[in-house]
């Protein structure tokens, strides 16, 4: 993890937020000084409190405004969106 400045954290929305396994992932690493970019798929719900939850778990990180995508979003659309961070 130490070699990355920007970390994309992607997950499905479960019950209006990130799944608990994502919280476990966030707790497992030091994100201090990094930019974390959350993104999610869902059946229709938005990101809910996901970004705020990630911020709590990675206090030293800059959590970027997250974005929710439809579950069937094509890879090229995701790539276009991701480019702004790279
Ligand atoms: C346990 C569970 C909870 C879910 N909760 C939500 C929800 O609150 N809002 C929503 O729009 N979709 C919800 N979904 C739908 C998932 O977000 C959707 O299936 C997922 O983004 C598609 O990715 P996947 O193909 O990796 O499952 C839920 C799905 C599961 C299995």
PDB file of C-alpha atoms and ligand atoms in Angstrom:
ATOM      1  CA  UNK A   1       0.000   0.000   0.000  1.00  0.00           C
ATOM      2  CA  UNK A   2       2.911   2.346   0.754  1.00  0.00           C
ATOM      3  CA  UNK A   3       3.673   2.776  -2.959  1.00  0.00           C
ATOM      4  CA  UNK A   4       0.257   4.281  -3.800  1.00  0.00           C
ATOM      5  CA  UNK A   5      -0.819   7.922  -3.506  1.00  0.00           C
ATOM      6  CA  UNK A   6      -4.336   7.381  -4.845  1.00  0.00           C
ATOM      7  CA  UNK A   7      -6.398   4.365  -3.833  1.00  0.00           C
ATOM      8  CA  UNK A   8      -9.717   3.539  -5.505  1.00  0.00           C
ATOM      9  CA  UNK A   9     -12.042   1.681  -3.163  1.00  0.00           C
ATOM     10  CA  UNK A  10     -14.939   0.073  -5.000  1.00  0.00           C
ATOM     11  CA  UNK A  11     -17.848  -1.852  -3.539  1.00  0.00           C
ATOM     12  CA  UNK A  12     -21.533  -2.674  -3.974  1.00  0.00           C
ATOM     13  CA  UNK A  13     -23.925  -0.647  -1.845  1.00  0.00           C
ATOM     14  CA  UNK A  14     -25.383  -2.943   0.776  1.00  0.00           C
ATOM     15  CA  UNK A  15     -28.118  -1.541   2.950  1.00  0.00           C
ATOM     16  CA  UNK A  16     -27.399   2.033   1.867  1.00  0.00           C
ATOM     17  CA  UNK A  17     -23.672   1.937   2.698  1.00  0.00           C
ATOM     18  CA  UNK A  18     -20.371   0.105   2.131  1.00  0.00           C
ATOM     19  CA  UNK A  19     -20.208  -3.581   3.137  1.00  0.00           C
ATOM     20  CA  UNK A  20     -18.460  -4.339   6.434  1.00  0.00           C
ATOM     21  CA  UNK A  21     -15.602  -6.065   4.617  1.00  0.00           C
ATOM     22  CA  UNK A  22     -14.688  -2.672   3.153  1.00  0.00           C
ATOM     23  CA  UNK A  23     -14.472  -1.274   6.675  1.00  0.00           C
ATOM     24  CA  UNK A  24     -12.143  -4.146   7.552  1.00  0.00           C
ATOM     25  CA  UNK A  25      -9.994  -3.287   4.522  1.00  0.00           C
ATOM     26  CA  UNK A  26      -9.829   0.372   5.529  1.00  0.00           C
ATOM     27  CA  UNK A  27      -8.782  -0.583   9.052  1.00  0.00           C
ATOM     28  CA  UNK A  28      -6.030  -2.861   7.750  1.00  0.00           C
ATOM     29  CA  UNK A  29      -3.861  -0.176   6.127  1.00  0.00           C
ATOM     30  CA  UNK A  30      -2.427   3.241   6.835  1.00  0.00           C
ATOM     31  CA  UNK A  31      -4.075   5.681   4.421  1.00  0.00           C
ATOM     32  CA  UNK A  32      -2.420   8.737   5.951  1.00  0.00           C
ATOM     33  CA  UNK A  33      -1.565  11.314   3.280  1.00  0.00           C
ATOM     34  CA  UNK A  34      -3.260   9.334   0.515  1.00  0.00           C
ATOM     35  CA  UNK A  35      -6.290  10.182  -1.578  1.00  0.00           C
ATOM     36  CA  UNK A  36      -9.022   7.573  -1.325  1.00  0.00           C
ATOM     37  CA  UNK A  37     -11.575   7.574  -4.145  1.00  0.00           C
ATOM     38  CA  UNK A  38     -14.711   5.637  -3.255  1.00  0.00           C
ATOM     39  CA  UNK A  39     -16.978   4.292  -5.972  1.00  0.00           C
ATOM     40  CA  UNK A  40     -19.886   1.912  -5.861  1.00  0.00           C
ATOM     41  CA  UNK A  41     -22.534   0.079  -7.776  1.00  0.00           C
ATOM     42  CA  UNK A  42     -26.073  -0.267  -6.510  1.00  0.00           C
ATOM     43  CA  UNK A  43     -29.571  -1.138  -7.519  1.00  0.00           C
ATOM     44  CA  UNK A  44     -30.470   2.540  -7.253  1.00  0.00           C
ATOM     45  CA  UNK A  45     -29.394   3.905  -3.886  1.00  0.00           C
ATOM     46  CA  UNK A  46     -26.716   6.589  -3.706  1.00  0.00           C
ATOM     47  CA  UNK A  47     -23.471   6.431  -1.737  1.00  0.00           C
ATOM     48  CA  UNK A  48     -25.282   7.145   1.545  1.00  0.00           C
ATOM     49  CA  UNK A  49     -22.847   7.639   4.414  1.00  0.00           C
ATOM     50  CA  UNK A  50     -20.102   5.622   2.725  1.00  0.00           C
ATOM     51  CA  UNK A  51     -17.641   8.471   2.241  1.00  0.00           C
ATOM     52  CA  UNK A  52     -18.118   9.704   5.796  1.00  0.00           C
ATOM     53  CA  UNK A  53     -17.659   6.173   7.107  1.00  0.00           C
ATOM     54  CA  UNK A  54     -14.422   5.746   5.144  1.00  0.00           C
ATOM     55  CA  UNK A  55     -13.188   9.088   6.484  1.00  0.00           C
ATOM     56  CA  UNK A  56     -13.770   7.905  10.035  1.00  0.00           C
ATOM     57  CA  UNK A  57     -11.788   4.738   9.350  1.00  0.00           C
ATOM     58  CA  UNK A  58      -8.942   6.529   7.536  1.00  0.00           C
ATOM     59  CA  UNK A  59      -8.655   9.765   9.470  1.00  0.00           C
ATOM     60  CA  UNK A  60      -5.433  10.907   7.785  1.00  0.00           C
ATOM     61  CA  UNK A  61      -6.667  10.378   4.244  1.00  0.00           C
ATOM     62  CA  UNK A  62      -8.314  12.763   1.855  1.00  0.00           C
ATOM     63  CA  UNK A  63     -11.559  11.066   0.876  1.00  0.00           C
ATOM     64  CA  UNK A  64     -12.641  12.227  -2.571  1.00  0.00           C
ATOM     65  CA  UNK A  65     -16.265  12.779  -3.492  1.00  0.00           C
ATOM     66  CA  UNK A  66     -17.508   9.310  -4.270  1.00  0.00           C
ATOM     67  CA  UNK A  67     -19.579   8.254  -7.212  1.00  0.00           C
ATOM     68  CA  UNK A  68     -22.244   5.632  -7.651  1.00  0.00           C
ATOM     69  CA  UNK A  69     -22.624   3.752 -10.940  1.00  0.00           C
ATOM     70  CA  UNK A  70     -25.278   1.443 -12.319  1.00  0.00           C
ATOM     71  CA  UNK A  71     -24.297  -2.199 -11.861  1.00  0.00           C
ATOM     72  CA  UNK A  72     -23.944  -2.702 -15.625  1.00  0.00           C
ATOM     73  CA  UNK A  73     -21.791   0.397 -16.294  1.00  0.00           C
ATOM     74  CA  UNK A  74     -19.337  -0.369 -19.124  1.00  0.00           C
ATOM     75  CA  UNK A  75     -15.607  -0.410 -18.405  1.00  0.00           C
ATOM     76  CA  UNK A  76     -14.837   2.488 -20.765  1.00  0.00           C
ATOM     77  CA  UNK A  77     -17.203   4.778 -18.851  1.00  0.00           C
ATOM     78  CA  UNK A  78     -15.509   3.832 -15.585  1.00  0.00           C
ATOM     79  CA  UNK A  79     -12.099   4.426 -17.143  1.00  0.00           C
ATOM     80  CA  UNK A  80     -13.139   7.898 -18.330  1.00  0.00           C
ATOM     81  CA  UNK A  81     -14.253   8.792 -14.826  1.00  0.00           C
ATOM     82  CA  UNK A  82     -11.147   7.343 -13.175  1.00  0.00           C
ATOM     83  CA  UNK A  83      -8.756   9.264 -15.447  1.00  0.00           C
ATOM     84  CA  UNK A  84      -9.271  12.495 -13.505  1.00  0.00           C
ATOM     85  CA  UNK A  85      -7.404  10.993 -10.555  1.00  0.00           C
ATOM     86  CA  UNK A  86      -4.467   9.539 -12.474  1.00  0.00           C
TER      87      UNK A  86
HETATM   88  C1  LIG B   1     -27.125  -7.708   1.005  1.00  0.00           C
HETATM   89  C2  LIG B   1     -27.406  -6.730  -0.129  1.00  0.00           C
HETATM   90  C3  LIG B   1     -27.852  -5.457   0.186  1.00  0.00           C
HETATM   91  C4  LIG B   1     -28.103  -4.528  -0.832  1.00  0.00           C
HETATM   92  N1  LIG B   1     -28.540  -3.280  -0.494  1.00  0.00           N
HETATM   93  C5  LIG B   1     -28.777  -2.391  -1.480  1.00  0.00           C
HETATM   94  C6  LIG B   1     -29.222  -1.060  -1.150  1.00  0.00           C
HETATM   95  O1  LIG B   1     -29.382  -0.671  -0.001  1.00  0.00           O
HETATM   96  N2  LIG B   1     -29.476  -0.206  -2.184  1.00  0.00           N
HETATM   97  C7  LIG B   1     -29.310  -0.572  -3.511  1.00  0.00           C
HETATM   98  O2  LIG B   1     -29.561   0.243  -4.384  1.00  0.00           O
HETATM   99  N3  LIG B   1     -28.878  -1.813  -3.845  1.00  0.00           N
HETATM  100  C8  LIG B   1     -28.604  -2.732  -2.866  1.00  0.00           C
HETATM  101  N4  LIG B   1     -28.168  -3.982  -3.200  1.00  0.00           N
HETATM  102  C9  LIG B   1     -27.880  -4.279  -4.619  1.00  0.00           C
HETATM  103  C10 LIG B   1     -26.383  -4.209  -4.890  1.00  0.00           C
HETATM  104  O3  LIG B   1     -25.873  -2.903  -4.631  1.00  0.00           O
HETATM  105  C11 LIG B   1     -26.088  -4.608  -6.357  1.00  0.00           C
HETATM  106  O4  LIG B   1     -26.479  -5.954  -6.527  1.00  0.00           O
HETATM  107  C12 LIG B   1     -24.635  -4.481  -6.631  1.00  0.00           C
HETATM  108  O5  LIG B   1     -24.243  -3.111  -6.710  1.00  0.00           O
HETATM  109  C13 LIG B   1     -24.264  -5.126  -7.971  1.00  0.00           C
HETATM  110  O6  LIG B   1     -22.929  -5.531  -7.857  1.00  0.00           O
HETATM  111  P1  LIG B   1     -22.578  -7.076  -7.805  1.00  0.00           P
HETATM  112  O7  LIG B   1     -22.887  -7.601  -9.190  1.00  0.00           O
HETATM  113  O8  LIG B   1     -21.143  -7.106  -7.455  1.00  0.00           O
HETATM  114  O9  LIG B   1     -23.460  -7.678  -6.752  1.00  0.00           O
HETATM  115  C14 LIG B   1     -27.923  -4.913  -2.194  1.00  0.00           C
HETATM  116  C15 LIG B   1     -27.467  -6.207  -2.489  1.00  0.00           C
HETATM  117  C16 LIG B   1     -27.219  -7.093  -1.482  1.00  0.00           C
HETATM  118  C17 LIG B   1     -26.750  -8.502  -1.839  1.00  0.00           C
END
